[in-house]
XYZ file of C-alpha atoms in Angstrom:
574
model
C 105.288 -44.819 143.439
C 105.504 -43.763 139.909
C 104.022 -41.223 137.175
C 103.694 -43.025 134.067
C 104.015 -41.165 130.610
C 105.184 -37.538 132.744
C 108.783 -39.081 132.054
C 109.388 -39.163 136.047
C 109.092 -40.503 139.460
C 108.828 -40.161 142.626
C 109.813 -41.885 146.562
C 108.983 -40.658 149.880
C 112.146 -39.567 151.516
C 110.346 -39.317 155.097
C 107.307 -38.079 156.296
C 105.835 -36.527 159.528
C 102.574 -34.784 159.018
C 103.427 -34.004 155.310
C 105.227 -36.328 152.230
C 108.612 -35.123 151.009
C 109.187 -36.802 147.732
C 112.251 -36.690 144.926
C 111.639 -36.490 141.362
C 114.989 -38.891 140.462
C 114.883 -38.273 136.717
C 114.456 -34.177 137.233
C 116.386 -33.836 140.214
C 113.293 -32.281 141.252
C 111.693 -32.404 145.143
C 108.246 -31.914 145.910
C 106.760 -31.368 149.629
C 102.871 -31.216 150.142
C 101.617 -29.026 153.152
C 98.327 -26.929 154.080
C 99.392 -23.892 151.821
C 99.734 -25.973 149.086
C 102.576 -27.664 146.730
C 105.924 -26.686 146.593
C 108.658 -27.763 144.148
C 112.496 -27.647 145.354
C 115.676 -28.284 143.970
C 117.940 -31.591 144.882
C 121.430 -29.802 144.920
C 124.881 -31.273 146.574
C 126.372 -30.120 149.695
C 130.150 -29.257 149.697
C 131.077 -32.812 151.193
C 128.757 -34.186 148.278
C 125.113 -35.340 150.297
C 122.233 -34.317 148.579
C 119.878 -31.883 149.697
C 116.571 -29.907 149.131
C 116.818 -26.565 148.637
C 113.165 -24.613 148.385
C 113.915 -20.906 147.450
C 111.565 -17.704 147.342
C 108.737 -19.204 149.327
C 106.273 -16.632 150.852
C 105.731 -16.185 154.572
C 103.465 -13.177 154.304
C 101.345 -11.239 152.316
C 103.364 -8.564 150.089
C 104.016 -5.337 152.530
C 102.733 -2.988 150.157
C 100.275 -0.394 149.825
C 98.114 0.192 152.695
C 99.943 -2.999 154.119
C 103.069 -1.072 153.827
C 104.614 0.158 157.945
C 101.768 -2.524 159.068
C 102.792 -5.493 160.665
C 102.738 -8.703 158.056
C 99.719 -10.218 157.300
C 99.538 -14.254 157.038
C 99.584 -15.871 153.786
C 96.839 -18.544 153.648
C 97.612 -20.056 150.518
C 100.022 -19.698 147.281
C 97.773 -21.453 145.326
C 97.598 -24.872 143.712
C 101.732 -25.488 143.075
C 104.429 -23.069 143.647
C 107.999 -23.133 142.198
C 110.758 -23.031 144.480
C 113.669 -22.610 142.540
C 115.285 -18.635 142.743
C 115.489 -16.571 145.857
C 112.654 -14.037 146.495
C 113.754 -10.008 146.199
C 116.005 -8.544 148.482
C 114.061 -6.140 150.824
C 113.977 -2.470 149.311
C 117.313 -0.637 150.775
C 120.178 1.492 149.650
C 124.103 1.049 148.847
C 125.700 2.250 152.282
C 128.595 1.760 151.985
C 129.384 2.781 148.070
C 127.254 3.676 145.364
C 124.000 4.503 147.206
C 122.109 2.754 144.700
C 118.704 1.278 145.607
C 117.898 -2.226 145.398
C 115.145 -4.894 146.072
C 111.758 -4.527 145.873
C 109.011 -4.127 148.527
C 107.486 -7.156 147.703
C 110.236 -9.284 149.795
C 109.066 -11.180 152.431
C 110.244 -14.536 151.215
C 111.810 -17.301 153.070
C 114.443 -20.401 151.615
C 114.427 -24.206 153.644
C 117.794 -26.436 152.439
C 116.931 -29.651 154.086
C 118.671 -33.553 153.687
C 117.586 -35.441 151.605
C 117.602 -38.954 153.858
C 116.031 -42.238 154.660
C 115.544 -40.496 158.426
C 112.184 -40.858 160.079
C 113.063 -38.578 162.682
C 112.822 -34.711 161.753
C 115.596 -32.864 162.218
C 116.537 -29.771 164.640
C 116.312 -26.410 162.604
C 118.536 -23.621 162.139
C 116.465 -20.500 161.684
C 119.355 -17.702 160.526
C 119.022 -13.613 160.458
C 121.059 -11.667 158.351
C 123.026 -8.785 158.980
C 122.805 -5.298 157.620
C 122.421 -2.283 160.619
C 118.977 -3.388 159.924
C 119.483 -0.889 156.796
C 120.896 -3.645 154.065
C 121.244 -7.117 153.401
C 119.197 -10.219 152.091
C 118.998 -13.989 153.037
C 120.448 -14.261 149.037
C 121.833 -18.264 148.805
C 125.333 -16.335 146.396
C 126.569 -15.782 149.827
C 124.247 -17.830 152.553
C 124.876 -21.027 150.388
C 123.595 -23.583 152.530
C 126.943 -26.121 151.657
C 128.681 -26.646 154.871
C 125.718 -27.057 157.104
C 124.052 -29.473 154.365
C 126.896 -31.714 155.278
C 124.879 -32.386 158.537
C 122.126 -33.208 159.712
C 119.938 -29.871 160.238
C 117.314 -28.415 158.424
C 118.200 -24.688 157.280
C 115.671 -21.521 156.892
C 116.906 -18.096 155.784
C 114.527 -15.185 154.763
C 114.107 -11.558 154.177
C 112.640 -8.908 156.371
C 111.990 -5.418 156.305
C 114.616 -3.300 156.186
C 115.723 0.518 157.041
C 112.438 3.189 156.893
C 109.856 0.418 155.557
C 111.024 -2.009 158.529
C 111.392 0.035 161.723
C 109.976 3.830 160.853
C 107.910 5.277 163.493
C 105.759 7.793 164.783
C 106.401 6.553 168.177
C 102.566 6.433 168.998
C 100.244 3.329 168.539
C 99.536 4.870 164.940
C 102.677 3.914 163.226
C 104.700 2.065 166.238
C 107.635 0.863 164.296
C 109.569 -2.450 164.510
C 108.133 -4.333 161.243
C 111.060 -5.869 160.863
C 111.424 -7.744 164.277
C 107.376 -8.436 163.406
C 108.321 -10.063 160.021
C 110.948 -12.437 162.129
C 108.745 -13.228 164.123
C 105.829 -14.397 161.267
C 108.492 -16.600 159.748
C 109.235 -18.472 163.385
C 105.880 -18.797 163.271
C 106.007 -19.827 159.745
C 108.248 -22.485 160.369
C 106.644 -23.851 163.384
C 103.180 -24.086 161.935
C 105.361 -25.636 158.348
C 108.924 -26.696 159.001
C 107.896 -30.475 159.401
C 106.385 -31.012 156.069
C 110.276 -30.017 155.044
C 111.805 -32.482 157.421
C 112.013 -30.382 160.183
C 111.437 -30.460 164.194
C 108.997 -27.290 165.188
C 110.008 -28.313 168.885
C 113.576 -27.416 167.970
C 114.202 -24.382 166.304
C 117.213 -22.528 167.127
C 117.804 -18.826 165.474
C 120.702 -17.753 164.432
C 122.216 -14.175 163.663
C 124.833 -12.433 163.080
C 125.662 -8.450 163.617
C 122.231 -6.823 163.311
C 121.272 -10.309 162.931
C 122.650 -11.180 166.272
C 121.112 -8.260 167.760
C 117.854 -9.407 166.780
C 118.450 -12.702 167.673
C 118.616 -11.244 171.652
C 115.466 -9.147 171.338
C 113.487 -12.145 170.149
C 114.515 -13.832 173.402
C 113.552 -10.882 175.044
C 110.422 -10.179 173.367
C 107.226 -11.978 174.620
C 105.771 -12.046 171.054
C 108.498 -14.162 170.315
C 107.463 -16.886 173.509
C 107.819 -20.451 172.632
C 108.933 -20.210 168.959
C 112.465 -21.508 169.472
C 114.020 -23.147 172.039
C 117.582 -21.916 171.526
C 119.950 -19.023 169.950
C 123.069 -18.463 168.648
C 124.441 -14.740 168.197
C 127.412 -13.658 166.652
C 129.141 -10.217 167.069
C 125.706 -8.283 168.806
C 123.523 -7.962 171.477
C 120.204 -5.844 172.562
C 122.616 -4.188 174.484
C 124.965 -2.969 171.576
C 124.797 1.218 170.815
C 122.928 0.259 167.328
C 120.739 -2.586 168.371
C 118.011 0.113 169.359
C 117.946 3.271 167.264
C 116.464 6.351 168.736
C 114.920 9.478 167.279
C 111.949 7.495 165.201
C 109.741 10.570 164.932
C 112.313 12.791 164.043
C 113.348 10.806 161.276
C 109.879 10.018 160.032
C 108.659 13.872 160.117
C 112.003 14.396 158.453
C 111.150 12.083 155.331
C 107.413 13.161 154.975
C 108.615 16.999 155.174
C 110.740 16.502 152.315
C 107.892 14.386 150.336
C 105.002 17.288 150.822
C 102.868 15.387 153.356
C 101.760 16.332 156.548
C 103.519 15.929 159.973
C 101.205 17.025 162.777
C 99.169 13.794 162.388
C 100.224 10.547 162.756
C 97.649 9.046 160.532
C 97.657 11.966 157.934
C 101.635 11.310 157.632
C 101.067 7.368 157.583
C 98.188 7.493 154.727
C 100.589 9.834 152.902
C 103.815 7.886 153.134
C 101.719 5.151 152.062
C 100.750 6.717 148.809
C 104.457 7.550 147.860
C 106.784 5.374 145.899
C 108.642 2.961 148.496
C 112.162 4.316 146.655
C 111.527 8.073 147.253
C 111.441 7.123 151.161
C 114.547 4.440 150.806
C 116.428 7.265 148.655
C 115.963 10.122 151.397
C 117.870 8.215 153.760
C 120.774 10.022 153.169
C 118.880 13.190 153.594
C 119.662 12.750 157.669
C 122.501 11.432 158.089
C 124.859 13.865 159.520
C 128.252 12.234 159.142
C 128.426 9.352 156.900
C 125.960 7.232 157.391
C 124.922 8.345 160.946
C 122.794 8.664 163.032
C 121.066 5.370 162.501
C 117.560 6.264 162.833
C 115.680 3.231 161.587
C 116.123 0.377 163.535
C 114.573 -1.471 166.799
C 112.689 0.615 169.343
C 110.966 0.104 172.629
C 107.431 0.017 171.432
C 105.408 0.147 175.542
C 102.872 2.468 173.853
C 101.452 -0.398 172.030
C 99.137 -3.219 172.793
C 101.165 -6.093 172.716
C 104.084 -4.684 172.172
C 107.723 -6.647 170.486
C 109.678 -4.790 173.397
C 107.754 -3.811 176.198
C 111.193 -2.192 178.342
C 114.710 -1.300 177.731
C 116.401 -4.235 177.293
C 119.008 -3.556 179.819
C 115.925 -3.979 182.273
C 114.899 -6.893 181.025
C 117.691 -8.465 181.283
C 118.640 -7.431 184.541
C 115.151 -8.654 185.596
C 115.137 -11.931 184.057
C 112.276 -11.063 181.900
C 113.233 -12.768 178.845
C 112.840 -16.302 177.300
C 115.387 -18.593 179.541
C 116.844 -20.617 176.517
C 120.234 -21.719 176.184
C 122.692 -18.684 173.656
C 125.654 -19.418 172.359
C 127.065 -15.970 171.290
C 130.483 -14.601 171.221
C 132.511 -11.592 169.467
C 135.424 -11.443 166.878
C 138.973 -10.668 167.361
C 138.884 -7.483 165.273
C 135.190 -6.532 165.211
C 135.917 -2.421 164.127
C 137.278 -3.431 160.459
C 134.230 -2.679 158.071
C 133.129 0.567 160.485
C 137.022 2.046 160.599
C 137.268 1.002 156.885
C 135.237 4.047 155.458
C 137.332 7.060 156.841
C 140.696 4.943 156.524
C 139.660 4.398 153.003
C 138.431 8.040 152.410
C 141.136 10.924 153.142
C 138.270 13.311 152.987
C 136.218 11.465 155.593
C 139.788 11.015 157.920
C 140.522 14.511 157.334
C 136.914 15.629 158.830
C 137.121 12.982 161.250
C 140.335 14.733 163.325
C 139.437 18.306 162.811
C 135.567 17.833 163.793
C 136.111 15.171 166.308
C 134.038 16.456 169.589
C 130.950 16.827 166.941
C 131.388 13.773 165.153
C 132.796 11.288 167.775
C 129.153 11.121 169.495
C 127.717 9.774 166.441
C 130.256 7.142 164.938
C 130.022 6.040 168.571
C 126.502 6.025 168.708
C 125.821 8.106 172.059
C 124.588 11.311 170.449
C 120.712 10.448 171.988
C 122.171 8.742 175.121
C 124.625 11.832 176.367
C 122.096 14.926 175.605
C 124.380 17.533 177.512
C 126.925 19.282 175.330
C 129.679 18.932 178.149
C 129.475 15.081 178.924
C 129.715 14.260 175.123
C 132.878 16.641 174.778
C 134.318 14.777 177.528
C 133.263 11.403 176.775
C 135.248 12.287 173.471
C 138.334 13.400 175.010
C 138.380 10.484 177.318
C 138.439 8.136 173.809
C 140.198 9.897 172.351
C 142.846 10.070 175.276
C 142.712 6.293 175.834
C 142.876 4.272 172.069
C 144.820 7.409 170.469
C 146.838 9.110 173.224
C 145.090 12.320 171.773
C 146.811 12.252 168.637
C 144.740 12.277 165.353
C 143.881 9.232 163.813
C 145.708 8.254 160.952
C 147.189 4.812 158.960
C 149.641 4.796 161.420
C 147.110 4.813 164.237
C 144.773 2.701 162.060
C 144.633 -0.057 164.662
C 143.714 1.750 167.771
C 140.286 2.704 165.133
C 139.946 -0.394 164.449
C 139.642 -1.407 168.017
C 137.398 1.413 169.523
C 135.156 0.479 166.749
C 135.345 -2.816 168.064
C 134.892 -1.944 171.357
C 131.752 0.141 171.163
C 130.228 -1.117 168.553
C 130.914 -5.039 169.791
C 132.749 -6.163 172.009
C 132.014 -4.499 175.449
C 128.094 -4.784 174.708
C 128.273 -8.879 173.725
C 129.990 -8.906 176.749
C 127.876 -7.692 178.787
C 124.988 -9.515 177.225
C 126.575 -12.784 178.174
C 126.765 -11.964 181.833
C 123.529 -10.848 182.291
C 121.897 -13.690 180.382
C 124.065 -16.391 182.666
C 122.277 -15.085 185.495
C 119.119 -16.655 184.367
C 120.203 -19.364 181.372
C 122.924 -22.094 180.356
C 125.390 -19.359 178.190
C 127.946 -20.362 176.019
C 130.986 -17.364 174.837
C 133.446 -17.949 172.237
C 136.409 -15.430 170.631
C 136.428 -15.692 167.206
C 140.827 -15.332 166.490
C 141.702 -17.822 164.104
C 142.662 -15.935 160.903
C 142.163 -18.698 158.055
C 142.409 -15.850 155.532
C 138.994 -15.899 154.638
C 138.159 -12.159 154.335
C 134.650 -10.797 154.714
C 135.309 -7.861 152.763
C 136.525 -9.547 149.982
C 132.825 -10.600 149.436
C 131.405 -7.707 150.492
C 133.694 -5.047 148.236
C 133.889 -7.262 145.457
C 134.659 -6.319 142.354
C 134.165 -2.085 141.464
C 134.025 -1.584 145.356
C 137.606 -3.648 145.842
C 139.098 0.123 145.906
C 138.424 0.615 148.726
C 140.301 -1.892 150.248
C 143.640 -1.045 148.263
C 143.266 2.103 150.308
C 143.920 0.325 153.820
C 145.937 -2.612 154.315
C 145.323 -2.547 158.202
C 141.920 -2.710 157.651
C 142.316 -5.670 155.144
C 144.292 -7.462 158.366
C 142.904 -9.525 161.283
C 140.196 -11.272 162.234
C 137.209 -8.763 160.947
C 133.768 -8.348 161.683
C 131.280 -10.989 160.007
C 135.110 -13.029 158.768
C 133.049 -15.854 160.484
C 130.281 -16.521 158.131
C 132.889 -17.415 155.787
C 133.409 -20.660 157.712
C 129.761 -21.513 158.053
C 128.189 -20.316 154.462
C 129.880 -21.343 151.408
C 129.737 -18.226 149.481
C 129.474 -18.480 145.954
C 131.469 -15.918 145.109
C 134.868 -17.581 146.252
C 135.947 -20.755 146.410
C 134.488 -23.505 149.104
C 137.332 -24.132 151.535
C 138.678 -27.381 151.164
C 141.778 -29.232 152.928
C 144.285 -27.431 150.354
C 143.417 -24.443 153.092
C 144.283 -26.385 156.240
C 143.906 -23.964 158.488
C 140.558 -22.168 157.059
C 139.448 -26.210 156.956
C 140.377 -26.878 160.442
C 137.923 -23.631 161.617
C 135.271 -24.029 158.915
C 135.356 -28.017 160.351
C 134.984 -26.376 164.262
C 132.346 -23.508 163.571
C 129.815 -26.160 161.835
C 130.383 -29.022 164.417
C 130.287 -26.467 167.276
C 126.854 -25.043 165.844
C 124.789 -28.135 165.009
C 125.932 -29.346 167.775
C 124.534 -26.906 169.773
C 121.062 -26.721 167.428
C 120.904 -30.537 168.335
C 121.979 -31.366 171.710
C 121.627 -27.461 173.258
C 125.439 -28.315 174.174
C 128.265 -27.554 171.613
C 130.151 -29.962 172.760
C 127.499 -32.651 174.028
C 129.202 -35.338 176.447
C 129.086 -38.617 175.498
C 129.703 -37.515 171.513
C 133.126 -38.710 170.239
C 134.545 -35.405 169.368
C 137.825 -33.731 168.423
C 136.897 -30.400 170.114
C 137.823 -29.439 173.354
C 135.016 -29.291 176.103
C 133.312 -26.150 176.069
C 132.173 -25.150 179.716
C 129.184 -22.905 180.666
C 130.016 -19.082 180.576
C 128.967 -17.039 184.285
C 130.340 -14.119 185.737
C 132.524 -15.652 188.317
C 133.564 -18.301 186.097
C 133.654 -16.413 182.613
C 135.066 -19.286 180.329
C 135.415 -18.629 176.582
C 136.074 -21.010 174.077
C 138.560 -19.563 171.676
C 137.761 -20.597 167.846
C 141.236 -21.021 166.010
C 142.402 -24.069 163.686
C 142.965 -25.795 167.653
C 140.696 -24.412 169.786
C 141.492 -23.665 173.196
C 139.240 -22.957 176.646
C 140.816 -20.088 178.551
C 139.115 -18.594 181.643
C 138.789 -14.898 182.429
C 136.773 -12.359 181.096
C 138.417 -10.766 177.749
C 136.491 -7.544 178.398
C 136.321 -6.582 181.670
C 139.052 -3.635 181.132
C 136.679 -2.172 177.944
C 133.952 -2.607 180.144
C 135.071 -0.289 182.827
C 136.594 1.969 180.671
C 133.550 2.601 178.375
C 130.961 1.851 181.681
C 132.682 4.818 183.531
C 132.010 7.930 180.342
C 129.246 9.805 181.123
C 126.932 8.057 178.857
C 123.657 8.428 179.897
C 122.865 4.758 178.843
C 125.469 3.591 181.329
C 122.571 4.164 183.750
C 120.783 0.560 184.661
C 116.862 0.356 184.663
C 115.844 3.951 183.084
C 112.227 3.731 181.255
C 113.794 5.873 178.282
C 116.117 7.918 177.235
């Protein structure tokens, strides 16, 4: 099939509803589907097979103005031909962690699809992945989710943007304003994929999402949420659960009556303050973030919340009940925790004498909220001694310092992590095939050295224990090749050997709904179901190993036994 005189042509790759075809001359691909024409990239995977990548595609009408804390509206066209070539903006959000600069624009709700390029008439299973971020920062941006290592197989990839921080999950807690854009704009790009992922080479009827920290928490409320119902029929999480401390934020109201007091509008009404915010540049309601946090960057107040009041709501209960209840979707989750999860949270006061220093002398105030339970443990007297019982336990009540810096490092993990995926995994094996892996295997690929590059690499100089280990989100360094290192290659034999394991182990479980499948020549160990009386977890090294016994049944009694008013099964609120 050719187009004389243009200087180029074209051949159908594979088709299925749709025609994917490759511009050979302009390294060029084209895909026709019901919103229109879309032009993609041919790039190279790391192991050298071509793929398409599509970047920056719409999912949803722009979020702003009177569209703005609205659930996302459905794109019915982008016209006649649409370029595919640079990632859409980053969702509007601030600098945490450093400069507290804001970046992104509101206009973000854009999606990227990295698909083989093959002879295949099949479509392939799809990978459908969720950023991290505290549901506060972070983008789907291809410099660090470079599709490279999971182009090497034979998957379809989609990553995308959603709402993030006040303009994804602020609320008024009423039916007015009820929050949780940002689990609504996940769920318009599942259903963006299944009503468009095979005109990219895809299989609608199996979609697995993927997350990873706030990403993995959102991963479990979409199988708990019955909006979500028949839009994937698998998921992976990595380091979170619906059950972690963060993965639903309380005090909604408070924090949106806080942000329209200090922008002049109104506060009795729910409308009057939801016409006003709307009216208001999106960075003056990003910027006054800061304005209530107490310590740091705590409380979280914008993030997932148990919408009931609503019709139709994303999550109807507490997801502790809903799990307990088996009212979720039964699918098959792989999910699993790191070895040294509390890295990136202990790095800011290790990092920060000033931050340390306030940390020991104001610890009965301030321990509540870097452990989250400052809603969940109202009375004055249980926090106090849910403090002293911490504190007691990882620090033998001395203050925390560098010398100490490990025992921070692990009640990070703990609470934050570890005791929460946990328990996730043995509620959800009541009900559905689970799969839980430990993530140990330190190939010396460092998450923070991405994430503090360059200006922000201070920060690390300041803490060598929190440089060490096995960190928190070390593991996307072995599935994404991130542009702004190196690709691993077999010069790093061990970082090879666990980049080689994470990407077999995951499309293997996006294709089969087994990581290991039986019957598939592989040079894995078998990895056996996960239940309570059987709780087998496949470690993740450079040789992986099966061991059985539950990692985190001591944290779990420890931190299940604090007067923690969460710690209480099947409440309707807190």
């Amino acid at each position: 099939m050719g187009a004389r005189g243009s200087g180029m042509f074209w051949f159908a790759i594979f088709t299925w509803g749709g025609m994917v075809m490759f511009d050979v001359m302009g390294q060029k691909v084209l895909v026709t589907s019901p919103l229109g024409t879309v032009i993609g990239l041919s790039e190279k995977s790391v192991g050298g097979k071509p793929y398409a990548a599509f970047r920056g595609i719409p999912y949803a009408k722009p979020p702003t103005g009177s569209r703005r804390f609205m659930p996302p509206e459905r794109l019915e066209s982008w016209g006649e031909k649409l370029e595919a070539f640079r990632d859409g903006a980053e969702c509007l959000q601030m600098d945490v962690l450093v400069t507290l600069n804001i970046t992104g624009r509101e206009d973000c709700l854009y999606l990227n699809v990295f698909t083989p390029i093959t002879n295949e008439t099949e479509n392939l299973p799809v990978i459908f992945f969720i950023h991290g971020g505290g549901f506060i920062s972070g983008s789907s941006n291809s410099l660090f989710y470079s599709p490279g290592y999971f182009m090497d197989e034979d998957v379809v990839l989609v990553t995308f943007n959603y709402r993030l921080g006040p303009l994804g999950f602020m609320s008024t807690e009423d039916k007015v304003m009820p929050g949780n854009m940002g689990l609504l704009d996940m769920i318009a790009a599942l259903q963006w994929v299944q009503q468009n992922i095979r005109h990219f080479g895809g299989d609608p009827r199996a979609v697995t999402i993927m997350g990873e920290s706030a990403g993995a928490g959102a991963v479990h409320h979409l199988i708990l949420s019955p909006r979500a119902r028949g839009l994937f029929r698998a998921a992976i999480s990595e380091s979170g659960s619906a059950l972690c401390p963060w993965a639903v934020a309380e005090g909604h109201r408070r924090g949106a009556e806080g942000i329209a007091s200090i922008l002049g509008c109104p506060t009795m009404s729910s409308a009057d303050l939801l016409l006003c915010l709307q009216q208001v540049p999106a960075e003056a309601i990003v910027g006054l973030s800061t304005k209530l946090w107490e310590w740091q960057y705590f409380p979280l107040l914008f993030g997932p919340r148990v919408d009931r009041e609503t019709d139709g709501p994303v999550l109807p209960d507490e997801p502790i009940n809903m799990m307990l209840e088996g009212c979720f979707s039964r699918v098959p989750w792989l999910t699993g925790i790191n070895k040294d999860e509390g890295v990136l949270l202990a790095l800011t006061p290790l990092g920060n004498e000033t931050a340390l220093k306030d940390l020991n002398e104001r610890w009965e105030a301030l321990c509540p909220l870097a452990m989250d339970f400052s809603f969940t443990t109202p009375v004055r007297c249980d926090r106090r001694s849910a403090c002293n019982q911490i504190k007691t336990r990882y620090f033998r009540g001395k203050n925390i310092s560098q010398d100490n810096a490990s025992q921070l490092i692990e009640v990070f993990g703990d609470r934050w992590f570890k005791v929460c995926g946990v328990e996730a995994a043995d509620l959800h094996s009541r009900f559905s095939p689970t799969y839980f892996y430990y993530f140990k295997g330190n190939g010396k690929r460092k998450f923070l050295d991405v994430l503090f590059a360059g200006p922000r690499q201070f920060l690390l100089n300041k803490s060598a224990e929190a440089h060490a280990g096995v960190g928190h989100g070390d593991d996307l360094l072995y599935l994404f090749d991130a542009k702004m290192i190196p690709p691993i290659t077999t010069m790093e034999p061990m970082a090879f050997a666990i980049k080689n394991a994470f990407v077999r182990l995951w499309t293997d479980f996006a294709t089969y709904l087994d990581p290991t499948p039986k019957g598939k020549e592989v040079e894995l160990p078998s990895w056996p179901l996960y239940t309570e009386k059987k709780p087998y977890t496949y470690i993740i090294d450079a040789q992986p190993i099966v061991e059985l016994g539950n990692i985190g049944e001591k944290r779990k009694t420890f931190w299940n036994s604090l007067p923690i008013q969460e710690n209480n099964p099947l409440q309707t609120g807190f």
